Coordinates of C-alpha atoms in Angstrom, one line a residue:
Chain C
M1 CA 73.5 100.7 148.2
N2 CA 70.7 101.3 150.7
K3 CA 67.6 99.5 152.0
S4 CA 65.7 99.9 148.8
N5 CA 68.2 97.8 147.0
G6 CA 67.5 94.6 148.8
A7 CA 66.4 91.8 146.5
I8 CA 66.3 88.0 146.2
L9 CA 67.8 86.0 143.4
I10 CA 66.8 82.4 143.3
L11 CA 69.0 80.0 141.3
S12 CA 67.8 76.5 140.4
G13 CA 69.2 73.9 138.1
P14 CA 70.4 70.3 138.0
S15 CA 73.5 69.0 139.8
G16 CA 76.3 69.2 137.3
C17 CA 75.1 72.4 135.5
G18 CA 78.0 74.3 137.0
K19 CA 76.1 76.7 139.3
S20 CA 78.9 76.9 141.9
T21 CA 81.6 77.6 139.4
L22 CA 79.3 80.2 137.8
L23 CA 78.6 81.9 141.1
K24 CA 82.3 82.2 141.9
E25 CA 82.7 84.1 138.6
V26 CA 79.6 86.3 139.3
Y27 CA 80.9 87.2 142.8
K28 CA 83.8 89.1 141.2
D29 CA 81.3 91.6 139.8
I30 CA 78.4 91.9 142.2
K31 CA 78.6 93.6 145.5
D32 CA 76.7 93.4 148.8
Y33 CA 75.3 89.9 148.3
Y34 CA 74.3 87.3 151.0
F35 CA 74.4 83.7 150.0
S36 CA 71.6 82.0 151.9
I37 CA 72.8 79.2 154.2
S38 CA 70.7 76.4 155.6
T39 CA 70.3 75.6 159.3
T40 CA 70.7 72.1 160.4
T41 CA 70.9 69.9 163.5
R42 CA 73.2 67.4 162.0
A43 CA 76.8 67.3 163.2
P44 CA 79.4 69.2 161.1
R45 CA 81.4 67.0 158.7
Q46 CA 85.2 67.4 158.5
G47 CA 86.1 70.8 157.2
E48 CA 82.5 72.2 157.5
Q49 CA 82.2 75.6 159.2
H50 CA 79.4 77.2 161.1
G51 CA 78.1 80.2 159.1
V52 CA 79.8 79.0 156.0
D53 CA 78.4 75.6 155.1
Y54 CA 75.5 75.6 157.5
F55 CA 74.3 77.2 160.6
F56 CA 74.8 74.2 163.1
V57 CA 72.3 74.3 165.9
S58 CA 70.9 72.0 168.6
K59 CA 67.6 70.1 168.2
E60 CA 66.2 72.3 171.1
E61 CA 67.1 75.5 169.3
F62 CA 65.7 74.2 166.0
E63 CA 62.4 73.1 167.6
K64 CA 62.1 76.5 169.4
D65 CA 62.6 78.3 166.1
I66 CA 59.9 76.1 164.5
Q67 CA 57.4 77.1 167.2
N68 CA 58.3 80.8 166.8
N69 CA 57.7 80.6 163.0
E70 CA 61.3 81.5 162.3
F71 CA 61.8 79.3 159.3
L72 CA 60.9 80.1 155.7
E73 CA 60.7 76.3 155.3
W74 CA 62.0 73.3 157.2
A75 CA 62.1 69.5 156.9
R76 CA 63.0 66.5 159.0
V77 CA 65.3 64.1 157.2
H78 CA 65.9 60.9 159.2
D79 CA 66.9 62.1 162.6
N80 CA 67.9 65.6 161.6
Y81 CA 66.3 68.9 160.9
Y82 CA 67.2 71.1 157.9
G83 CA 65.6 74.5 157.3
T84 CA 66.0 78.1 156.0
S85 CA 65.9 80.7 158.8
L86 CA 64.1 83.9 158.2
K87 CA 66.3 86.1 160.4
P88 CA 69.5 86.2 158.3
I89 CA 67.4 86.8 155.1
N90 CA 65.4 89.7 156.7
K91 CA 68.7 91.2 158.0
A92 CA 70.4 91.0 154.6
L93 CA 67.4 92.5 152.9
E94 CA 67.2 95.4 155.4
E95 CA 70.9 96.0 154.7
G96 CA 70.1 96.3 151.0
K97 CA 71.9 93.1 150.1
L98 CA 71.1 90.8 147.2
V99 CA 70.1 87.5 148.9
I100 CA 71.0 84.5 146.7
F101 CA 69.3 81.1 147.1
D102 CA 70.6 78.0 145.5
I103 CA 67.4 75.9 145.8
D104 CA 65.4 73.3 143.8
V105 CA 62.0 73.8 142.0
Q106 CA 60.0 73.0 145.1
G107 CA 62.0 75.5 147.2
H108 CA 61.4 78.1 144.4
D109 CA 57.6 77.5 144.5
L110 CA 57.7 77.9 148.3
V111 CA 59.5 81.3 148.2
R112 CA 57.2 82.4 145.5
K113 CA 54.2 81.7 147.8
S114 CA 55.9 83.6 150.7
S115 CA 55.8 87.3 151.6
F116 CA 59.2 87.6 149.9
N117 CA 57.7 87.1 146.5
S118 CA 57.8 90.8 145.5
F119 CA 61.6 90.8 146.0
V120 CA 62.2 87.7 143.9
T121 CA 63.9 87.2 140.5
S122 CA 64.5 83.6 139.6
V123 CA 66.8 81.9 137.1
F124 CA 66.8 78.3 135.9
I125 CA 70.3 77.3 135.0
T126 CA 71.2 74.3 133.0
T127 CA 73.7 72.7 130.5
P128 CA 73.2 73.2 126.7
S129 CA 71.6 69.8 126.5
L130 CA 70.6 66.7 128.5
K131 CA 73.4 64.8 126.8
E132 CA 75.9 67.4 128.0
L133 CA 74.6 67.1 131.6
E134 CA 75.1 63.3 131.4
N135 CA 78.7 63.8 130.1
R136 CA 79.5 66.3 132.9
L137 CA 78.1 64.1 135.6
N138 CA 79.9 61.0 134.3
S139 CA 83.2 62.8 133.9
R140 CA 83.2 64.2 137.4
A141 CA 83.4 60.6 138.6
T142 CA 82.5 61.7 142.1
D143 CA 79.1 60.1 142.2
A144 CA 77.9 56.5 142.1
K145 CA 76.0 55.3 139.0
E146 CA 72.7 55.3 140.9
V147 CA 73.2 58.8 142.1
I148 CA 74.0 60.0 138.6
E149 CA 70.9 58.3 137.2
K150 CA 68.7 59.9 140.0
R151 CA 70.1 63.3 139.1
I152 CA 69.4 62.9 135.4
K153 CA 65.8 61.7 136.2
N154 CA 65.4 64.8 138.4
A155 CA 66.8 67.1 135.7
K156 CA 64.2 65.8 133.2
V157 CA 61.4 66.5 135.7
E158 CA 62.7 69.9 136.8
I159 CA 63.1 71.3 133.3
Q160 CA 59.3 71.0 132.8
S161 CA 59.0 73.9 135.3
I162 CA 61.1 76.5 133.5
D163 CA 58.1 78.7 132.8
K164 CA 57.8 79.4 136.5
Y165 CA 61.1 81.1 136.4
D166 CA 61.9 84.6 135.2
Y167 CA 64.9 83.5 133.2
F168 CA 66.3 80.4 131.6
L169 CA 70.1 80.4 131.4
I170 CA 72.3 78.0 129.4
N171 CA 75.7 77.6 131.1
D172 CA 77.9 76.8 128.2
D173 CA 80.5 79.5 127.9
L174 CA 81.4 80.3 131.5
L175 CA 82.3 84.0 130.8
L176 CA 79.2 84.6 128.8
A177 CA 76.9 83.0 131.3
S178 CA 78.5 84.9 134.2
K179 CA 78.1 88.2 132.3
Q180 CA 74.4 87.3 131.7
L181 CA 73.9 86.4 135.4
V182 CA 75.5 89.6 136.5
S183 CA 73.0 91.5 134.3
I184 CA 70.2 89.6 135.8
A185 CA 71.4 90.2 139.3
N186 CA 71.6 94.0 138.6
S187 CA 68.2 93.9 137.1
A188 CA 66.8 92.0 140.1
R189 CA 67.8 94.9 142.4
I190 CA 66.2 97.5 140.1
K191 CA 63.1 95.4 139.8
A192 CA 62.8 95.0 143.6
S193 CA 63.0 98.8 144.1
L194 CA 59.5 99.1 142.8
Y195 CA 57.9 96.7 145.2
N196 CA 56.0 99.5 147.0
K197 CA 54.4 101.5 144.2
Q198 CA 52.6 104.0 146.4
E199 CA 55.7 104.8 148.4
V200 CA 57.7 105.3 145.2
I201 CA 55.0 107.7 143.8
T202 CA 54.6 109.7 147.0
K203 CA 58.4 110.1 147.3
W204 CA 58.6 111.3 143.7
M205 CA 55.8 113.8 144.0
N206 CA 57.2 115.5 147.1
Chain J
M1 CA 73.5 86.7 118.2
N2 CA 70.8 84.7 116.5
K3 CA 67.0 84.6 116.1
S4 CA 66.4 83.5 119.6
N5 CA 67.9 86.7 121.0
G6 CA 65.3 89.0 119.5
A7 CA 63.5 91.1 122.2
I8 CA 61.6 94.3 122.7
L9 CA 62.6 97.0 125.2
I10 CA 60.0 99.7 125.8
L11 CA 61.1 102.9 127.4
S12 CA 58.6 105.4 128.7
G13 CA 59.0 108.5 130.8
P14 CA 58.2 112.2 130.8
S15 CA 59.8 114.8 128.4
G16 CA 62.8 116.1 130.3
C17 CA 63.7 112.9 132.1
G18 CA 66.8 112.6 129.9
K19 CA 65.9 109.5 127.9
S20 CA 67.7 110.5 124.7
T21 CA 70.9 111.3 126.5
L22 CA 70.7 108.1 128.4
L23 CA 70.1 106.1 125.2
K24 CA 73.2 107.6 123.6
E25 CA 75.2 106.3 126.5
V26 CA 73.6 102.9 126.4
Y27 CA 74.2 102.4 122.7
K28 CA 78.0 102.4 123.5
D29 CA 77.5 99.1 125.3
I30 CA 74.7 97.2 123.6
K31 CA 74.9 95.6 120.2
D32 CA 72.4 94.7 117.5
Y33 CA 69.6 97.0 118.5
Y34 CA 66.9 98.6 116.3
F35 CA 65.4 101.8 117.5
S36 CA 61.7 101.8 116.3
I37 CA 60.9 104.7 114.1
S38 CA 57.4 106.0 113.3
T39 CA 55.9 106.2 109.9
T40 CA 54.2 109.4 108.8
T41 CA 52.5 111.1 105.9
R42 CA 53.6 114.6 107.0
A43 CA 56.4 116.3 105.0
P44 CA 59.9 116.1 106.4
R45 CA 61.1 119.2 108.3
Q46 CA 64.5 120.7 107.6
G47 CA 67.2 118.2 108.5
E48 CA 64.9 115.3 109.0
Q49 CA 65.9 112.1 107.2
H50 CA 63.8 109.2 105.9
G51 CA 64.6 106.1 108.0
V52 CA 66.3 108.1 110.7
D53 CA 63.6 110.5 112.1
Y54 CA 60.6 108.9 110.4
F55 CA 59.6 106.8 107.5
F56 CA 58.1 109.4 105.2
V57 CA 55.4 107.9 103.0
S58 CA 52.5 109.0 100.9
K59 CA 48.9 109.0 102.1
E60 CA 48.1 106.3 99.6
E61 CA 50.8 104.0 100.9
F62 CA 49.7 104.7 104.5
E63 CA 46.1 103.9 103.8
K64 CA 47.0 100.8 101.9
D65 CA 49.1 99.6 104.9
I66 CA 46.2 100.3 107.2
Q67 CA 44.0 98.1 105.1
N68 CA 46.6 95.3 105.1
N69 CA 46.9 95.4 108.9
E70 CA 50.5 96.5 108.7
F71 CA 50.5 98.8 111.6
L72 CA 51.0 98.0 115.3
E73 CA 49.1 101.2 115.9
W74 CA 48.3 104.3 114.0
A75 CA 46.5 107.7 114.4
R76 CA 45.3 110.5 112.3
V77 CA 46.4 113.9 113.7
H78 CA 44.9 116.9 111.8
D79 CA 45.6 116.0 108.2
N80 CA 48.4 113.6 108.7
Y81 CA 48.8 109.9 109.6
Y82 CA 51.3 108.7 112.2
G83 CA 51.9 105.0 113.0
T84 CA 54.2 102.2 113.9
S85 CA 54.8 99.7 111.0
L86 CA 55.0 96.1 111.9
K87 CA 57.4 95.1 109.1
P88 CA 60.7 96.7 110.4
I89 CA 59.9 95.4 113.9
N90 CA 59.3 91.8 112.7
K91 CA 62.4 92.0 110.5
A92 CA 64.6 93.2 113.4
L93 CA 63.2 90.5 115.8
E94 CA 63.9 87.8 113.1
E95 CA 67.5 89.2 112.9
G96 CA 67.8 88.7 116.7
K97 CA 67.9 92.4 117.4
L98 CA 66.8 94.3 120.5
V99 CA 63.9 96.5 119.3
I100 CA 63.8 99.7 121.4
F101 CA 60.6 101.7 121.6
D102 CA 60.4 105.2 123.1
I103 CA 56.6 105.4 123.6
D104 CA 54.2 106.7 126.2
V105 CA 52.0 104.8 128.7
Q106 CA 49.2 104.4 126.2
G107 CA 51.6 103.0 123.6
H108 CA 53.1 100.6 126.2
D109 CA 49.6 99.3 127.0
L110 CA 49.0 98.7 123.3
V111 CA 52.2 96.7 122.8
R112 CA 51.4 94.7 125.9
K113 CA 48.1 93.7 124.4
S114 CA 49.7 92.8 121.1
S115 CA 51.2 89.5 120.0
F116 CA 54.6 91.0 120.8
N117 CA 53.9 90.9 124.6
S118 CA 56.1 87.7 125.2
F119 CA 59.1 89.6 123.9
V120 CA 58.6 92.7 125.9
T121 CA 60.5 94.2 128.9
S122 CA 59.5 97.7 129.9
V123 CA 61.1 100.5 131.8
F124 CA 59.6 103.7 133.2
I125 CA 62.3 106.3 133.4
T126 CA 62.0 109.5 135.3
T127 CA 63.9 112.2 137.2
P128 CA 64.7 111.8 141.0
S129 CA 61.6 114.0 141.8
L130 CA 58.8 116.0 140.3
K131 CA 60.7 119.2 141.4
E132 CA 63.7 118.1 139.5
L133 CA 61.6 117.5 136.4
E134 CA 60.2 121.0 136.6
N135 CA 63.8 122.4 137.0
R136 CA 65.0 120.5 134.0
L137 CA 62.1 121.6 131.8
N138 CA 62.4 125.2 132.8
S139 CA 66.2 125.3 132.4
R140 CA 66.0 123.9 128.9
A141 CA 64.2 127.1 127.9
T142 CA 63.1 125.5 124.6
D143 CA 59.5 125.2 125.4
A144 CA 56.7 127.7 126.0
K145 CA 55.3 127.9 129.5
E146 CA 52.0 126.2 128.5
V147 CA 54.0 123.3 126.9
I148 CA 56.0 122.9 130.1
E149 CA 52.8 122.9 132.2
K150 CA 51.2 120.3 130.0
R151 CA 54.3 118.1 130.3
I152 CA 54.3 118.3 134.1
K153 CA 50.6 117.5 134.2
N154 CA 51.2 114.5 131.9
A155 CA 54.1 113.3 134.1
K156 CA 51.9 113.4 137.2
V157 CA 49.3 111.2 135.4
E158 CA 51.8 108.8 133.8
I159 CA 53.7 108.0 137.0
Q160 CA 50.5 106.5 138.4
S161 CA 51.0 103.6 135.9
I162 CA 54.5 102.6 136.9
D163 CA 53.3 99.2 138.2
K164 CA 52.5 98.2 134.7
Y165 CA 56.2 98.4 133.9
D166 CA 58.8 95.8 134.7
Y167 CA 61.3 98.4 135.9
F168 CA 61.3 101.9 137.4
L169 CA 64.5 103.7 136.7
I170 CA 65.6 107.0 138.2
N171 CA 67.8 108.9 135.9
D172 CA 70.0 110.9 138.3
D173 CA 73.6 109.9 137.8
L174 CA 73.9 109.3 134.0
L175 CA 76.6 106.7 134.2
L176 CA 74.8 104.7 136.9
A177 CA 71.5 104.9 135.1
S178 CA 73.1 103.8 131.8
K179 CA 74.8 100.9 133.5
Q180 CA 71.4 99.9 134.9
L181 CA 69.7 100.2 131.6
V182 CA 72.4 98.1 129.9
S183 CA 71.8 95.3 132.5
I184 CA 68.0 95.5 131.9
A185 CA 68.6 95.4 128.1
N186 CA 70.8 92.3 128.5
S187 CA 68.2 90.7 130.8
A188 CA 65.5 91.5 128.3
R189 CA 67.2 89.3 125.7
I190 CA 67.7 86.4 128.1
K191 CA 64.1 86.7 129.2
A192 CA 62.7 86.7 125.7
S193 CA 64.7 83.5 124.8
L194 CA 62.2 81.5 127.0
Y195 CA 59.1 82.7 125.1
N196 CA 58.5 79.2 123.6
K197 CA 58.8 76.9 126.6
Q198 CA 58.0 73.7 124.8
E199 CA 60.6 74.4 122.0
V200 CA 63.3 75.1 124.7
I201 CA 62.5 71.8 126.5
T202 CA 62.4 69.8 123.3
K203 CA 65.7 71.2 122.1
W204 CA 67.3 70.5 125.5
M205 CA 66.1 67.0 125.7
N206 CA 67.4 66.0 122.2

């Protein structure tokens, strides 16, 4: 793999669609990926690690980075900042890695409007049906009723945006879905290699 | 596989880029494909089979099909007609097959302008360099010097259109290239499944 293989894969989809489990399966087959981690000023919770769950930084550092345009996007939620730093993404792309984002429809729109757009392939992942999503969220029994209701409401809104995505993937059979996502990840790399048409032609001619 | 898996994969690239050898390798891994065959009024040459090399039909049949709009495209070359019939393509798509076209840049433009566009994924395949293409054409020693020169001239023109394609694929290492093309073929099917957004959403909601 070399520089020209750098690409971005955006995954969106409702809580409960099984994205995390799917990604674990996909990681067995794809190489040289970088899973994009958010930067935050909130304190680490028990078990959370710097560079794994989040990049934990001070408010001063975060605000300095805002001033230096070092965020792809950022937001202040209550008293804390959350954002996506550009540095690790640029570094991973330069190293020819596949940068994976797990972000919502709004985040997807934002990356599409950024200078990274030429490198992006996006996938909307969901359950076979709304009913199945409800079943999965209820059977996890990890969330309060109101949280589940909010997630289902969000899911109904977010699915209206599937045409903004390159692919729509139903996560029903885990092995089939992971095989499909591996194919999409491979294709994302090949697609991104053409981002500079003139450079490709010049290189081919000489 | 069902109806919703029908998709079209267009392959273009210069004579000598190794498309046929690559396809043979790809066929080991992909299922349910239909390689689009042209229809012609010229007589079969030795060894050519109806339904394998061409659909061989009479002038009367061909002209009747032209009148009934049953060609995606057709042309008269000297005294014979050549064309791409819509029927076998529609049938293959309805059967959920991956329809593969090996056509030039003009043919690609034409399919892109047709009602099939939503189902299309396209790949421009070529050698690692122009020099390598010249070497391959010269070493095949099957073509006259003028034919080789014409092919090289065409290749220089056609590569200017690579940005019209979804993918640009270098056929250097046969196994790598075929693995890449299999990923693209799988992705083409997943992509085509989203062609009717409203139907997908309605199905998911209920």
